[in-house]
Structure formats: C-alpha cells, structure tokens
C-alpha cells in the first residue's frame, strides 16, 4: 500500500463491513431508494444518514451556507474534522455519525481511543490526525476495488471531471447537523430529536436536491442503523432474518471480488484459448477464428443499423 487513500464505493455492504472491521458492534448501513420518511422509520433505530452527490469542482466554501446556519461553537462540541485529503470523505462521513453517536453505539476500543486522542484538537488537526491514522486508512483501503491501471492517490480532479463527495447528517443534542469536512463548521438545520430525525432529514434532503438541475439523478443515500438482524430477531420475523442473512452473504461475496485483481486470470484464460485454437490447426485455425469474430461483429452492427440503433 502506498500510504494514500484509495476510492471506495458508496455501497451498504462496503460501509457495513468496513465499520465492523474497525470494531463497531451491531450497526449496519442500509441503502435508501426513496426520499420518504416512512422508509427511514421502517429501519428502526437510525443514527444518521450518508449522502453522496456530484460536487462542483470549482465551488468554494462560503460565509453563509445555502441551507441552515454554520454553528461555529459546535465545531468544538461535536466530533467535526476538516477534510484534508482526497478519497477519504466516505470513511470520514461515516465516522462523523459513529463518533457523535458513541453513547448509543458501541464503536469499539480503537475508535474510542482515536476519538479521545483527537477530540480535543481543532477541526483542521482532527482531519490531519484522521488522515494519518494507519488503522483507519488501511481498513478503508482494504475495501477499495483492485485496479492495476489507476493510481488514484496521484489523481487530481479538474473542472471537467465528475467528482463525488460524501457528507453526513445526524441528530446530536437534539439538533440536526450536516457534517461536511469541506465546510468551515457544522451546519445546523434546527431542532431535531431522534424521533423527529426521519421526517426532518427528508425535508433537508428535498431542499438540497431541489437546488440541482432536474436531470441530475446521481445521488446515493444510506442510513446508518442498528443491525437489522437484531431487529428481526426481536420481532420474531424469521423471513426477515433470513433475508438479512442472505444480504450479508451477498455483501461478503461482493467485497471479496472487490479485493481481487482479475487481470492475471483473464490474461491466462486468453492465452489458453489461443493455444487451444492453435493446437486445432495452427495459423490457419487462428486466422479462421479471427475472421469469424470480425464477421460476427459486422453482422451485429448491420442488424443494429437496420433496427435504427447504434451498435456498441
């Protein structure tokens, strides 16, 4: 590992197993497919939400937020860290929820010690401390998709790039806060109890999304909730429990695929296919194979043209 932070996907399975690896107990993430308060309530105990959106690369922090108000005092009362490094914002957002809900969540020994160590620092130094945490960085990077072609730690975004950013929303001390490491302070969205959170967070998100063009649909929303398997057991919901266990098994499989680099496998497979063709008839068989592939491609394009669509 180079020491940098690699990009991780906005995926409930990635985030759930990432926090488990950090030592968090009985917490998971669940994707929200609609902006409906009832869907949030249906998840039981909701600790916060993580919102992913396309970030305007030329946008700079302002003295007044577009919604809500900066709470400068809360920057010291809450665990709020400035974002000091690229690609870390997903993990930083989930920690913004967990470390501010540590009275309700068992965050584990390592994260509790991290909060105790960095909690008294100003936001900028908290961000530097987070960025330089070997444990958090290595755990984060262990969920990055393997790629032999791109060194994401060296990539710098330009105005033409699609850049995405994670932020967190959570209710702390009966106030709804937006925690964004690119902003100068937490943003208060007003009074909000834990019970009111599902309705009030949906109102905030509706206002935020309304500021984007109508054709902008590149958003992702995940709720940080109490482990849904525990909820199913408490209600005696055997079907629900089985469904959640199936989801967990799927997440484990997908995460194992993310960590595996298949380039070598594909290369060896292609070598084997070519070798088999050559054994069947040498160069003549190989040439025939290539011509068959060309003809199949040409036929596909001709069929697509007749149907009035562009062939890939």
PDB file of C-alpha atoms in Angstrom:
ATOM      1  CA  UNK A   1       0.000   0.000   0.000  1.00  0.00           C
ATOM      2  CA  UNK A   2       1.353   3.414  -0.983  1.00  0.00           C
ATOM      3  CA  UNK A   3       0.206   5.268   2.135  1.00  0.00           C
ATOM      4  CA  UNK A   4      -2.521   7.166   0.260  1.00  0.00           C
ATOM      5  CA  UNK A   5      -6.277   6.776   0.382  1.00  0.00           C
ATOM      6  CA  UNK A   6      -7.999   4.899  -2.441  1.00  0.00           C
ATOM      7  CA  UNK A   7     -11.570   5.450  -3.619  1.00  0.00           C
ATOM      8  CA  UNK A   8     -14.254   3.231  -2.086  1.00  0.00           C
ATOM      9  CA  UNK A   9     -17.749   2.702  -3.430  1.00  0.00           C
ATOM     10  CA  UNK A  10     -20.917   4.122  -1.962  1.00  0.00           C
ATOM     11  CA  UNK A  11     -22.266   0.701  -1.061  1.00  0.00           C
ATOM     12  CA  UNK A  12     -24.068  -0.511   2.052  1.00  0.00           C
ATOM     13  CA  UNK A  13     -22.063  -3.746   2.109  1.00  0.00           C
ATOM     14  CA  UNK A  14     -18.753  -1.904   1.876  1.00  0.00           C
ATOM     15  CA  UNK A  15     -19.643   0.533   4.649  1.00  0.00           C
ATOM     16  CA  UNK A  16     -21.120  -2.148   6.919  1.00  0.00           C
ATOM     17  CA  UNK A  17     -18.124  -4.456   6.811  1.00  0.00           C
ATOM     18  CA  UNK A  18     -15.713  -1.515   6.951  1.00  0.00           C
ATOM     19  CA  UNK A  19     -17.085  -0.354  10.299  1.00  0.00           C
ATOM     20  CA  UNK A  20     -17.220  -3.932  11.602  1.00  0.00           C
ATOM     21  CA  UNK A  21     -13.536  -4.282  10.747  1.00  0.00           C
ATOM     22  CA  UNK A  22     -12.915  -1.091  12.751  1.00  0.00           C
ATOM     23  CA  UNK A  23     -14.610  -2.707  15.771  1.00  0.00           C
ATOM     24  CA  UNK A  24     -18.116  -1.215  15.655  1.00  0.00           C
ATOM     25  CA  UNK A  25     -20.792  -3.564  17.038  1.00  0.00           C
ATOM     26  CA  UNK A  26     -24.411  -4.130  15.976  1.00  0.00           C
ATOM     27  CA  UNK A  27     -24.546  -1.364  13.351  1.00  0.00           C
ATOM     28  CA  UNK A  28     -25.051  -1.572   9.605  1.00  0.00           C
ATOM     29  CA  UNK A  29     -25.821   0.620   6.610  1.00  0.00           C
ATOM     30  CA  UNK A  30     -28.962   0.342   4.506  1.00  0.00           C
ATOM     31  CA  UNK A  31     -29.496   1.976   1.139  1.00  0.00           C
ATOM     32  CA  UNK A  32     -32.490   4.296   0.868  1.00  0.00           C
ATOM     33  CA  UNK A  33     -34.139   4.164  -2.548  1.00  0.00           C
ATOM     34  CA  UNK A  34     -36.674   6.948  -1.978  1.00  0.00           C
ATOM     35  CA  UNK A  35     -36.964  10.217  -0.084  1.00  0.00           C
ATOM     36  CA  UNK A  36     -39.755   9.025   2.176  1.00  0.00           C
ATOM     37  CA  UNK A  37     -39.745   9.481   5.942  1.00  0.00           C
ATOM     38  CA  UNK A  38     -41.722   6.262   6.423  1.00  0.00           C
ATOM     39  CA  UNK A  39     -38.947   4.295   4.688  1.00  0.00           C
ATOM     40  CA  UNK A  40     -36.461   5.750   7.181  1.00  0.00           C
ATOM     41  CA  UNK A  41     -38.719   4.984  10.164  1.00  0.00           C
ATOM     42  CA  UNK A  42     -39.157   1.406   8.947  1.00  0.00           C
ATOM     43  CA  UNK A  43     -35.452   0.805   9.595  1.00  0.00           C
ATOM     44  CA  UNK A  44     -35.867   1.149  13.360  1.00  0.00           C
ATOM     45  CA  UNK A  45     -33.065   2.928  15.210  1.00  0.00           C
ATOM     46  CA  UNK A  46     -31.479   5.354  12.725  1.00  0.00           C
ATOM     47  CA  UNK A  47     -28.245   7.024  13.837  1.00  0.00           C
ATOM     48  CA  UNK A  48     -27.683   9.188  10.770  1.00  0.00           C
ATOM     49  CA  UNK A  49     -27.520   9.198   7.003  1.00  0.00           C
ATOM     50  CA  UNK A  50     -24.675   9.444   4.486  1.00  0.00           C
ATOM     51  CA  UNK A  51     -25.393  11.425   1.334  1.00  0.00           C
ATOM     52  CA  UNK A  52     -23.321  11.098  -1.845  1.00  0.00           C
ATOM     53  CA  UNK A  53     -23.644  13.740  -4.543  1.00  0.00           C
ATOM     54  CA  UNK A  54     -21.807  15.218  -7.516  1.00  0.00           C
ATOM     55  CA  UNK A  55     -19.618  18.024  -6.221  1.00  0.00           C
ATOM     56  CA  UNK A  56     -18.961  21.133  -8.322  1.00  0.00           C
ATOM     57  CA  UNK A  57     -15.155  21.152  -8.586  1.00  0.00           C
ATOM     58  CA  UNK A  58     -14.969  24.931  -8.802  1.00  0.00           C
ATOM     59  CA  UNK A  59     -17.175  25.578  -5.761  1.00  0.00           C
ATOM     60  CA  UNK A  60     -15.564  27.222  -2.735  1.00  0.00           C
ATOM     61  CA  UNK A  61     -16.768  27.358   0.891  1.00  0.00           C
ATOM     62  CA  UNK A  62     -18.863  30.436   1.650  1.00  0.00           C
ATOM     63  CA  UNK A  63     -19.543  32.519   4.749  1.00  0.00           C
ATOM     64  CA  UNK A  64     -23.223  31.567   4.633  1.00  0.00           C
ATOM     65  CA  UNK A  65     -24.432  28.040   3.702  1.00  0.00           C
ATOM     66  CA  UNK A  66     -27.166  27.633   1.098  1.00  0.00           C
ATOM     67  CA  UNK A  67     -29.366  25.954   3.713  1.00  0.00           C
ATOM     68  CA  UNK A  68     -29.101  26.023   7.501  1.00  0.00           C
ATOM     69  CA  UNK A  69     -26.587  28.031   9.526  1.00  0.00           C
ATOM     70  CA  UNK A  70     -22.973  27.494  10.470  1.00  0.00           C
ATOM     71  CA  UNK A  71     -22.594  26.571  14.148  1.00  0.00           C
ATOM     72  CA  UNK A  72     -19.033  27.573  14.975  1.00  0.00           C
ATOM     73  CA  UNK A  73     -19.329  26.502  18.613  1.00  0.00           C
ATOM     74  CA  UNK A  74     -20.468  23.031  17.551  1.00  0.00           C
ATOM     75  CA  UNK A  75     -17.152  22.565  15.714  1.00  0.00           C
ATOM     76  CA  UNK A  76     -15.616  22.046  19.156  1.00  0.00           C
ATOM     77  CA  UNK A  77     -18.562  20.363  20.919  1.00  0.00           C
ATOM     78  CA  UNK A  78     -19.006  17.699  18.235  1.00  0.00           C
ATOM     79  CA  UNK A  79     -16.529  15.444  16.534  1.00  0.00           C
ATOM     80  CA  UNK A  80     -16.114  17.501  13.381  1.00  0.00           C
ATOM     81  CA  UNK A  81     -12.998  17.041  11.242  1.00  0.00           C
ATOM     82  CA  UNK A  82     -11.875  19.108   8.290  1.00  0.00           C
ATOM     83  CA  UNK A  83     -11.257  17.061   5.139  1.00  0.00           C
ATOM     84  CA  UNK A  84      -7.548  17.305   4.403  1.00  0.00           C
ATOM     85  CA  UNK A  85      -7.038  14.550   1.812  1.00  0.00           C
ATOM     86  CA  UNK A  86      -8.732  13.236  -1.319  1.00  0.00           C
ATOM     87  CA  UNK A  87     -10.694   9.965  -1.389  1.00  0.00           C
ATOM     88  CA  UNK A  88     -11.189   9.782   2.384  1.00  0.00           C
ATOM     89  CA  UNK A  89     -14.571  11.529   2.507  1.00  0.00           C
ATOM     90  CA  UNK A  90     -16.645   8.315   2.554  1.00  0.00           C
ATOM     91  CA  UNK A  91     -14.951   6.987   5.665  1.00  0.00           C
ATOM     92  CA  UNK A  92     -14.847  10.486   7.166  1.00  0.00           C
ATOM     93  CA  UNK A  93     -18.624  10.811   6.710  1.00  0.00           C
ATOM     94  CA  UNK A  94     -19.426   7.505   8.402  1.00  0.00           C
ATOM     95  CA  UNK A  95     -17.076   8.365  11.272  1.00  0.00           C
ATOM     96  CA  UNK A  96     -18.886  11.699  11.629  1.00  0.00           C
ATOM     97  CA  UNK A  97     -22.004   9.708  12.503  1.00  0.00           C
ATOM     98  CA  UNK A  98     -20.396   6.997  14.616  1.00  0.00           C
ATOM     99  CA  UNK A  99     -18.138   9.219  16.723  1.00  0.00           C
ATOM    100  CA  UNK A 100     -21.019  11.569  17.531  1.00  0.00           C
ATOM    101  CA  UNK A 101     -23.289   8.665  18.489  1.00  0.00           C
ATOM    102  CA  UNK A 102     -20.820   6.810  20.712  1.00  0.00           C
ATOM    103  CA  UNK A 103     -23.216   6.993  23.670  1.00  0.00           C
ATOM    104  CA  UNK A 104     -25.733   4.957  21.673  1.00  0.00           C
ATOM    105  CA  UNK A 105     -23.332   2.814  19.616  1.00  0.00           C
ATOM    106  CA  UNK A 106     -20.522   0.508  20.693  1.00  0.00           C
ATOM    107  CA  UNK A 107     -17.795   1.950  18.486  1.00  0.00           C
ATOM    108  CA  UNK A 108     -15.059  -0.341  19.784  1.00  0.00           C
ATOM    109  CA  UNK A 109     -11.752   0.210  21.546  1.00  0.00           C
ATOM    110  CA  UNK A 110      -9.754   1.560  18.585  1.00  0.00           C
ATOM    111  CA  UNK A 111     -12.250   4.227  17.522  1.00  0.00           C
ATOM    112  CA  UNK A 112     -12.928   5.226  21.123  1.00  0.00           C
ATOM    113  CA  UNK A 113      -9.211   5.751  21.709  1.00  0.00           C
ATOM    114  CA  UNK A 114      -8.964   7.677  18.442  1.00  0.00           C
ATOM    115  CA  UNK A 115     -11.797   9.984  19.497  1.00  0.00           C
ATOM    116  CA  UNK A 116     -10.273  10.530  22.931  1.00  0.00           C
ATOM    117  CA  UNK A 117      -6.931  11.394  21.328  1.00  0.00           C
ATOM    118  CA  UNK A 118      -8.195  13.678  18.546  1.00  0.00           C
ATOM    119  CA  UNK A 119     -11.374  15.007  20.148  1.00  0.00           C
ATOM    120  CA  UNK A 120      -9.723  17.991  21.835  1.00  0.00           C
ATOM    121  CA  UNK A 121      -7.964  19.122  18.642  1.00  0.00           C
ATOM    122  CA  UNK A 122      -9.360  21.864  16.374  1.00  0.00           C
ATOM    123  CA  UNK A 123     -11.139  20.556  13.219  1.00  0.00           C
ATOM    124  CA  UNK A 124      -8.096  21.015  10.948  1.00  0.00           C
ATOM    125  CA  UNK A 125      -5.843  18.981  13.223  1.00  0.00           C
ATOM    126  CA  UNK A 126      -8.563  16.348  13.708  1.00  0.00           C
ATOM    127  CA  UNK A 127      -8.661  15.963   9.940  1.00  0.00           C
ATOM    128  CA  UNK A 128      -4.891  15.552   9.757  1.00  0.00           C
ATOM    129  CA  UNK A 129      -4.989  13.013  12.583  1.00  0.00           C
ATOM    130  CA  UNK A 130      -7.698  11.018  10.814  1.00  0.00           C
ATOM    131  CA  UNK A 131      -5.820  11.129   7.501  1.00  0.00           C
ATOM    132  CA  UNK A 132      -2.669   9.845   9.195  1.00  0.00           C
ATOM    133  CA  UNK A 133      -4.322   7.029  11.119  1.00  0.00           C
ATOM    134  CA  UNK A 134      -2.761   3.820   9.809  1.00  0.00           C
ATOM    135  CA  UNK A 135      -5.614   1.700  11.167  1.00  0.00           C
ATOM    136  CA  UNK A 136      -8.404   3.739   9.573  1.00  0.00           C
ATOM    137  CA  UNK A 137      -6.557   4.255   6.269  1.00  0.00           C
ATOM    138  CA  UNK A 138      -5.605   0.587   5.879  1.00  0.00           C
ATOM    139  CA  UNK A 139      -9.126  -0.557   6.764  1.00  0.00           C
ATOM    140  CA  UNK A 140     -10.569   1.932   4.274  1.00  0.00           C
ATOM    141  CA  UNK A 141      -8.169   0.841   1.529  1.00  0.00           C
ATOM    142  CA  UNK A 142      -8.940  -2.837   2.111  1.00  0.00           C
ATOM    143  CA  UNK A 143     -12.387  -2.168   0.619  1.00  0.00           C
ATOM    144  CA  UNK A 144     -11.161  -0.317  -2.471  1.00  0.00           C
ATOM    145  CA  UNK A 145     -11.711  -2.013  -5.807  1.00  0.00           C
ATOM    146  CA  UNK A 146      -8.469  -3.574  -7.068  1.00  0.00           C
ATOM    147  CA  UNK A 147      -7.092  -1.863 -10.202  1.00  0.00           C
ATOM    148  CA  UNK A 148      -3.690  -2.347 -11.823  1.00  0.00           C
ATOM    149  CA  UNK A 149      -4.224   0.621 -14.149  1.00  0.00           C
ATOM    150  CA  UNK A 150      -5.040   3.654 -11.988  1.00  0.00           C
ATOM    151  CA  UNK A 151      -3.107   5.096  -9.082  1.00  0.00           C
ATOM    152  CA  UNK A 152      -5.922   7.082  -7.534  1.00  0.00           C
ATOM    153  CA  UNK A 153      -3.658   8.609  -4.898  1.00  0.00           C
ATOM    154  CA  UNK A 154      -1.910  10.576  -7.665  1.00  0.00           C
ATOM    155  CA  UNK A 155      -5.021  11.731  -9.490  1.00  0.00           C
ATOM    156  CA  UNK A 156      -6.078  15.384  -9.226  1.00  0.00           C
ATOM    157  CA  UNK A 157      -9.581  16.404 -10.226  1.00  0.00           C
ATOM    158  CA  UNK A 158     -10.195  19.030 -12.888  1.00  0.00           C
ATOM    159  CA  UNK A 159     -13.345  21.009 -13.643  1.00  0.00           C
ATOM    160  CA  UNK A 160     -14.194  18.530 -16.405  1.00  0.00           C
ATOM    161  CA  UNK A 161     -14.159  15.548 -14.037  1.00  0.00           C
ATOM    162  CA  UNK A 162     -17.162  14.075 -12.255  1.00  0.00           C
ATOM    163  CA  UNK A 163     -16.202  14.415  -8.592  1.00  0.00           C
ATOM    164  CA  UNK A 164     -18.381  12.910  -5.885  1.00  0.00           C
ATOM    165  CA  UNK A 165     -18.492  13.817  -2.229  1.00  0.00           C
ATOM    166  CA  UNK A 166     -19.880  12.187   0.928  1.00  0.00           C
ATOM    167  CA  UNK A 167     -21.393  14.139   3.804  1.00  0.00           C
ATOM    168  CA  UNK A 168     -23.159  13.063   6.992  1.00  0.00           C
ATOM    169  CA  UNK A 169     -26.358  14.137   8.707  1.00  0.00           C
ATOM    170  CA  UNK A 170     -27.129  13.211  12.295  1.00  0.00           C
ATOM    171  CA  UNK A 171     -29.047  14.472  15.307  1.00  0.00           C
ATOM    172  CA  UNK A 172     -26.767  15.458  18.215  1.00  0.00           C
ATOM    173  CA  UNK A 173     -28.019  17.149  21.388  1.00  0.00           C
ATOM    174  CA  UNK A 174     -31.467  17.500  19.774  1.00  0.00           C
ATOM    175  CA  UNK A 175     -30.118  19.429  16.787  1.00  0.00           C
ATOM    176  CA  UNK A 176     -29.915  18.209  13.197  1.00  0.00           C
ATOM    177  CA  UNK A 177     -26.373  18.728  11.942  1.00  0.00           C
ATOM    178  CA  UNK A 178     -24.841  18.473   8.488  1.00  0.00           C
ATOM    179  CA  UNK A 179     -21.212  17.387   8.848  1.00  0.00           C
ATOM    180  CA  UNK A 180     -19.156  18.166   5.761  1.00  0.00           C
ATOM    181  CA  UNK A 181     -15.379  18.276   6.084  1.00  0.00           C
ATOM    182  CA  UNK A 182     -15.136  20.763   3.214  1.00  0.00           C
ATOM    183  CA  UNK A 183     -17.184  23.332   5.144  1.00  0.00           C
ATOM    184  CA  UNK A 184     -15.717  25.580   7.858  1.00  0.00           C
ATOM    185  CA  UNK A 185     -18.085  24.323  10.591  1.00  0.00           C
ATOM    186  CA  UNK A 186     -21.040  22.004  11.207  1.00  0.00           C
ATOM    187  CA  UNK A 187     -24.258  23.274   9.636  1.00  0.00           C
ATOM    188  CA  UNK A 188     -27.292  23.351  11.922  1.00  0.00           C
ATOM    189  CA  UNK A 189     -30.686  22.592  10.408  1.00  0.00           C
ATOM    190  CA  UNK A 190     -32.584  23.333  13.584  1.00  0.00           C
ATOM    191  CA  UNK A 191     -34.079  21.463  16.497  1.00  0.00           C
ATOM    192  CA  UNK A 192     -34.440  17.728  15.926  1.00  0.00           C
ATOM    193  CA  UNK A 193     -34.954  14.878  18.355  1.00  0.00           C
ATOM    194  CA  UNK A 194     -34.057  11.320  17.456  1.00  0.00           C
ATOM    195  CA  UNK A 195     -37.747  10.589  16.878  1.00  0.00           C
ATOM    196  CA  UNK A 196     -38.109  13.596  14.570  1.00  0.00           C
ATOM    197  CA  UNK A 197     -34.999  12.763  12.555  1.00  0.00           C
ATOM    198  CA  UNK A 198     -36.667  10.671   9.781  1.00  0.00           C
ATOM    199  CA  UNK A 199     -39.074  13.454   8.833  1.00  0.00           C
ATOM    200  CA  UNK A 200     -36.672  16.358   9.237  1.00  0.00           C
ATOM    201  CA  UNK A 201     -33.769  14.791   7.345  1.00  0.00           C
ATOM    202  CA  UNK A 202     -36.058  14.086   4.388  1.00  0.00           C
ATOM    203  CA  UNK A 203     -37.124  17.754   4.348  1.00  0.00           C
ATOM    204  CA  UNK A 204     -33.469  18.862   4.334  1.00  0.00           C
ATOM    205  CA  UNK A 205     -32.586  16.442   1.521  1.00  0.00           C
ATOM    206  CA  UNK A 206     -35.567  17.539  -0.564  1.00  0.00           C
ATOM    207  CA  UNK A 207     -34.393  21.146  -0.327  1.00  0.00           C
ATOM    208  CA  UNK A 208     -30.826  20.190  -1.188  1.00  0.00           C
ATOM    209  CA  UNK A 209     -31.732  18.087  -4.223  1.00  0.00           C
ATOM    210  CA  UNK A 210     -34.093  20.818  -5.450  1.00  0.00           C
ATOM    211  CA  UNK A 211     -31.036  23.057  -5.950  1.00  0.00           C
ATOM    212  CA  UNK A 212     -29.711  20.729  -8.666  1.00  0.00           C
ATOM    213  CA  UNK A 213     -30.867  20.631 -12.306  1.00  0.00           C
ATOM    214  CA  UNK A 214     -33.920  18.419 -12.838  1.00  0.00           C
ATOM    215  CA  UNK A 215     -31.920  15.962 -14.943  1.00  0.00           C
ATOM    216  CA  UNK A 216     -29.335  15.403 -12.193  1.00  0.00           C
ATOM    217  CA  UNK A 217     -30.001  11.974 -10.693  1.00  0.00           C
ATOM    218  CA  UNK A 218     -26.545  10.997  -9.479  1.00  0.00           C
ATOM    219  CA  UNK A 219     -27.247  10.780  -5.756  1.00  0.00           C
ATOM    220  CA  UNK A 220     -26.920   7.989  -3.235  1.00  0.00           C
ATOM    221  CA  UNK A 221     -28.338   7.861   0.265  1.00  0.00           C
ATOM    222  CA  UNK A 222     -27.553   5.361   3.015  1.00  0.00           C
ATOM    223  CA  UNK A 223     -28.866   5.164   6.541  1.00  0.00           C
ATOM    224  CA  UNK A 224     -26.673   4.157   9.471  1.00  0.00           C
ATOM    225  CA  UNK A 225     -28.930   1.907  11.547  1.00  0.00           C
ATOM    226  CA  UNK A 226     -28.988  -0.728  14.248  1.00  0.00           C
ATOM    227  CA  UNK A 227     -28.248  -4.177  12.819  1.00  0.00           C
ATOM    228  CA  UNK A 228     -31.460  -5.221  11.074  1.00  0.00           C
ATOM    229  CA  UNK A 229     -30.873  -8.860  12.038  1.00  0.00           C
ATOM    230  CA  UNK A 230     -31.253  -7.926  15.700  1.00  0.00           C
ATOM    231  CA  UNK A 231     -34.500  -6.123  14.901  1.00  0.00           C
ATOM    232  CA  UNK A 232     -35.808  -9.199  13.029  1.00  0.00           C
ATOM    233  CA  UNK A 233     -34.952 -11.498  15.971  1.00  0.00           C
ATOM    234  CA  UNK A 234     -36.691  -9.169  18.434  1.00  0.00           C
ATOM    235  CA  UNK A 235     -39.869  -9.235  16.340  1.00  0.00           C
ATOM    236  CA  UNK A 236     -39.640 -12.986  15.703  1.00  0.00           C
ATOM    237  CA  UNK A 237     -39.508 -12.252  11.982  1.00  0.00           C
ATOM    238  CA  UNK A 238     -37.914 -15.421  10.609  1.00  0.00           C
ATOM    239  CA  UNK A 239     -38.430 -14.422   6.970  1.00  0.00           C
ATOM    240  CA  UNK A 240     -36.910 -11.007   7.618  1.00  0.00           C
ATOM    241  CA  UNK A 241     -33.957 -12.567   9.414  1.00  0.00           C
ATOM    242  CA  UNK A 242     -33.337 -14.980   6.547  1.00  0.00           C
ATOM    243  CA  UNK A 243     -33.486 -12.080   4.086  1.00  0.00           C
ATOM    244  CA  UNK A 244     -30.927 -10.096   6.083  1.00  0.00           C
ATOM    245  CA  UNK A 245     -28.595 -13.102   6.334  1.00  0.00           C
ATOM    246  CA  UNK A 246     -28.834 -13.540   2.558  1.00  0.00           C
ATOM    247  CA  UNK A 247     -27.950  -9.872   2.104  1.00  0.00           C
ATOM    248  CA  UNK A 248     -24.925 -10.299   4.358  1.00  0.00           C
ATOM    249  CA  UNK A 249     -23.744 -13.327   2.380  1.00  0.00           C
ATOM    250  CA  UNK A 250     -24.091 -11.348  -0.852  1.00  0.00           C
ATOM    251  CA  UNK A 251     -22.093  -8.455   0.635  1.00  0.00           C
ATOM    252  CA  UNK A 252     -19.294 -10.788   1.725  1.00  0.00           C
ATOM    253  CA  UNK A 253     -19.046 -12.234  -1.780  1.00  0.00           C
ATOM    254  CA  UNK A 254     -19.058  -8.804  -3.442  1.00  0.00           C
ATOM    255  CA  UNK A 255     -16.406  -7.488  -1.063  1.00  0.00           C
ATOM    256  CA  UNK A 256     -14.165 -10.466  -1.778  1.00  0.00           C
ATOM    257  CA  UNK A 257     -14.478  -9.759  -5.510  1.00  0.00           C
ATOM    258  CA  UNK A 258     -13.550  -6.109  -4.976  1.00  0.00           C
ATOM    259  CA  UNK A 259     -10.275  -7.113  -3.381  1.00  0.00           C
ATOM    260  CA  UNK A 260      -9.283  -9.494  -6.155  1.00  0.00           C
ATOM    261  CA  UNK A 261      -7.378  -8.405  -9.256  1.00  0.00           C
ATOM    262  CA  UNK A 262      -8.704 -10.488 -12.170  1.00  0.00           C
ATOM    263  CA  UNK A 263      -6.316  -9.148 -14.822  1.00  0.00           C
ATOM    264  CA  UNK A 264      -3.868 -12.038 -14.455  1.00  0.00           C
ATOM    265  CA  UNK A 265      -6.684 -14.566 -14.561  1.00  0.00           C
ATOM    266  CA  UNK A 266      -8.157 -13.053 -17.735  1.00  0.00           C
ATOM    267  CA  UNK A 267      -4.723 -12.941 -19.365  1.00  0.00           C
ATOM    268  CA  UNK A 268      -4.070 -16.614 -18.660  1.00  0.00           C
ATOM    269  CA  UNK A 269      -7.563 -17.502 -19.884  1.00  0.00           C
ATOM    270  CA  UNK A 270      -6.949 -15.736 -23.204  1.00  0.00           C
ATOM    271  CA  UNK A 271      -3.599 -17.462 -23.572  1.00  0.00           C
ATOM    272  CA  UNK A 272      -5.309 -20.803 -23.036  1.00  0.00           C
ATOM    273  CA  UNK A 273      -7.996 -20.063 -25.622  1.00  0.00           C
ATOM    274  CA  UNK A 274      -5.416 -19.004 -28.231  1.00  0.00           C
ATOM    275  CA  UNK A 275      -3.252 -22.037 -27.501  1.00  0.00           C
ATOM    276  CA  UNK A 276      -6.244 -24.360 -27.931  1.00  0.00           C
ATOM    277  CA  UNK A 277      -7.102 -22.765 -31.265  1.00  0.00           C
ATOM    278  CA  UNK A 278      -3.536 -23.103 -32.484  1.00  0.00           C
ATOM    279  CA  UNK A 279      -3.436 -26.754 -31.464  1.00  0.00           C
ATOM    280  CA  UNK A 280      -6.550 -27.382 -33.540  1.00  0.00           C
ATOM    281  CA  UNK A 281      -4.935 -26.250 -36.791  1.00  0.00           C
ATOM    282  CA  UNK A 282      -2.077 -23.838 -36.347  1.00  0.00           C
ATOM    283  CA  UNK A 283      -2.117 -20.430 -38.026  1.00  0.00           C
ATOM    284  CA  UNK A 284      -4.954 -21.348 -40.362  1.00  0.00           C
ATOM    285  CA  UNK A 285      -7.282 -22.098 -37.478  1.00  0.00           C
ATOM    286  CA  UNK A 286      -6.245 -18.882 -35.761  1.00  0.00           C
ATOM    287  CA  UNK A 287      -6.957 -16.803 -38.881  1.00  0.00           C
ATOM    288  CA  UNK A 288     -10.320 -18.502 -39.296  1.00  0.00           C
ATOM    289  CA  UNK A 289     -11.169 -17.695 -35.693  1.00  0.00           C
ATOM    290  CA  UNK A 290     -10.305 -14.012 -36.202  1.00  0.00           C
ATOM    291  CA  UNK A 291     -12.369 -13.821 -39.394  1.00  0.00           C
ATOM    292  CA  UNK A 292     -15.346 -15.437 -37.659  1.00  0.00           C
ATOM    293  CA  UNK A 293     -15.119 -12.856 -34.887  1.00  0.00           C
ATOM    294  CA  UNK A 294     -14.945  -9.995 -37.409  1.00  0.00           C
ATOM    295  CA  UNK A 295     -17.962 -11.336 -39.307  1.00  0.00           C
ATOM    296  CA  UNK A 296     -19.971 -11.716 -36.086  1.00  0.00           C
ATOM    297  CA  UNK A 297     -19.195  -8.099 -35.182  1.00  0.00           C
ATOM    298  CA  UNK A 298     -20.114  -6.880 -38.667  1.00  0.00           C
ATOM    299  CA  UNK A 299     -23.400  -8.824 -38.592  1.00  0.00           C
ATOM    300  CA  UNK A 300     -24.278  -7.360 -35.209  1.00  0.00           C
ATOM    301  CA  UNK A 301     -23.637  -3.812 -36.413  1.00  0.00           C
ATOM    302  CA  UNK A 302     -25.675  -4.359 -39.571  1.00  0.00           C
ATOM    303  CA  UNK A 303     -28.580  -5.733 -37.558  1.00  0.00           C
ATOM    304  CA  UNK A 304     -28.424  -2.771 -35.177  1.00  0.00           C
ATOM    305  CA  UNK A 305     -28.306  -0.317 -38.098  1.00  0.00           C
ATOM    306  CA  UNK A 306     -31.436  -1.841 -39.617  1.00  0.00           C
ATOM    307  CA  UNK A 307     -33.181  -1.556 -36.261  1.00  0.00           C
ATOM    308  CA  UNK A 308     -32.211   2.107 -36.035  1.00  0.00           C
ATOM    309  CA  UNK A 309     -29.921   1.862 -33.017  1.00  0.00           C
ATOM    310  CA  UNK A 310     -26.209   2.357 -32.595  1.00  0.00           C
ATOM    311  CA  UNK A 311     -24.160  -0.773 -32.020  1.00  0.00           C
ATOM    312  CA  UNK A 312     -21.774  -0.782 -29.108  1.00  0.00           C
TER     313      UNK A 312
END
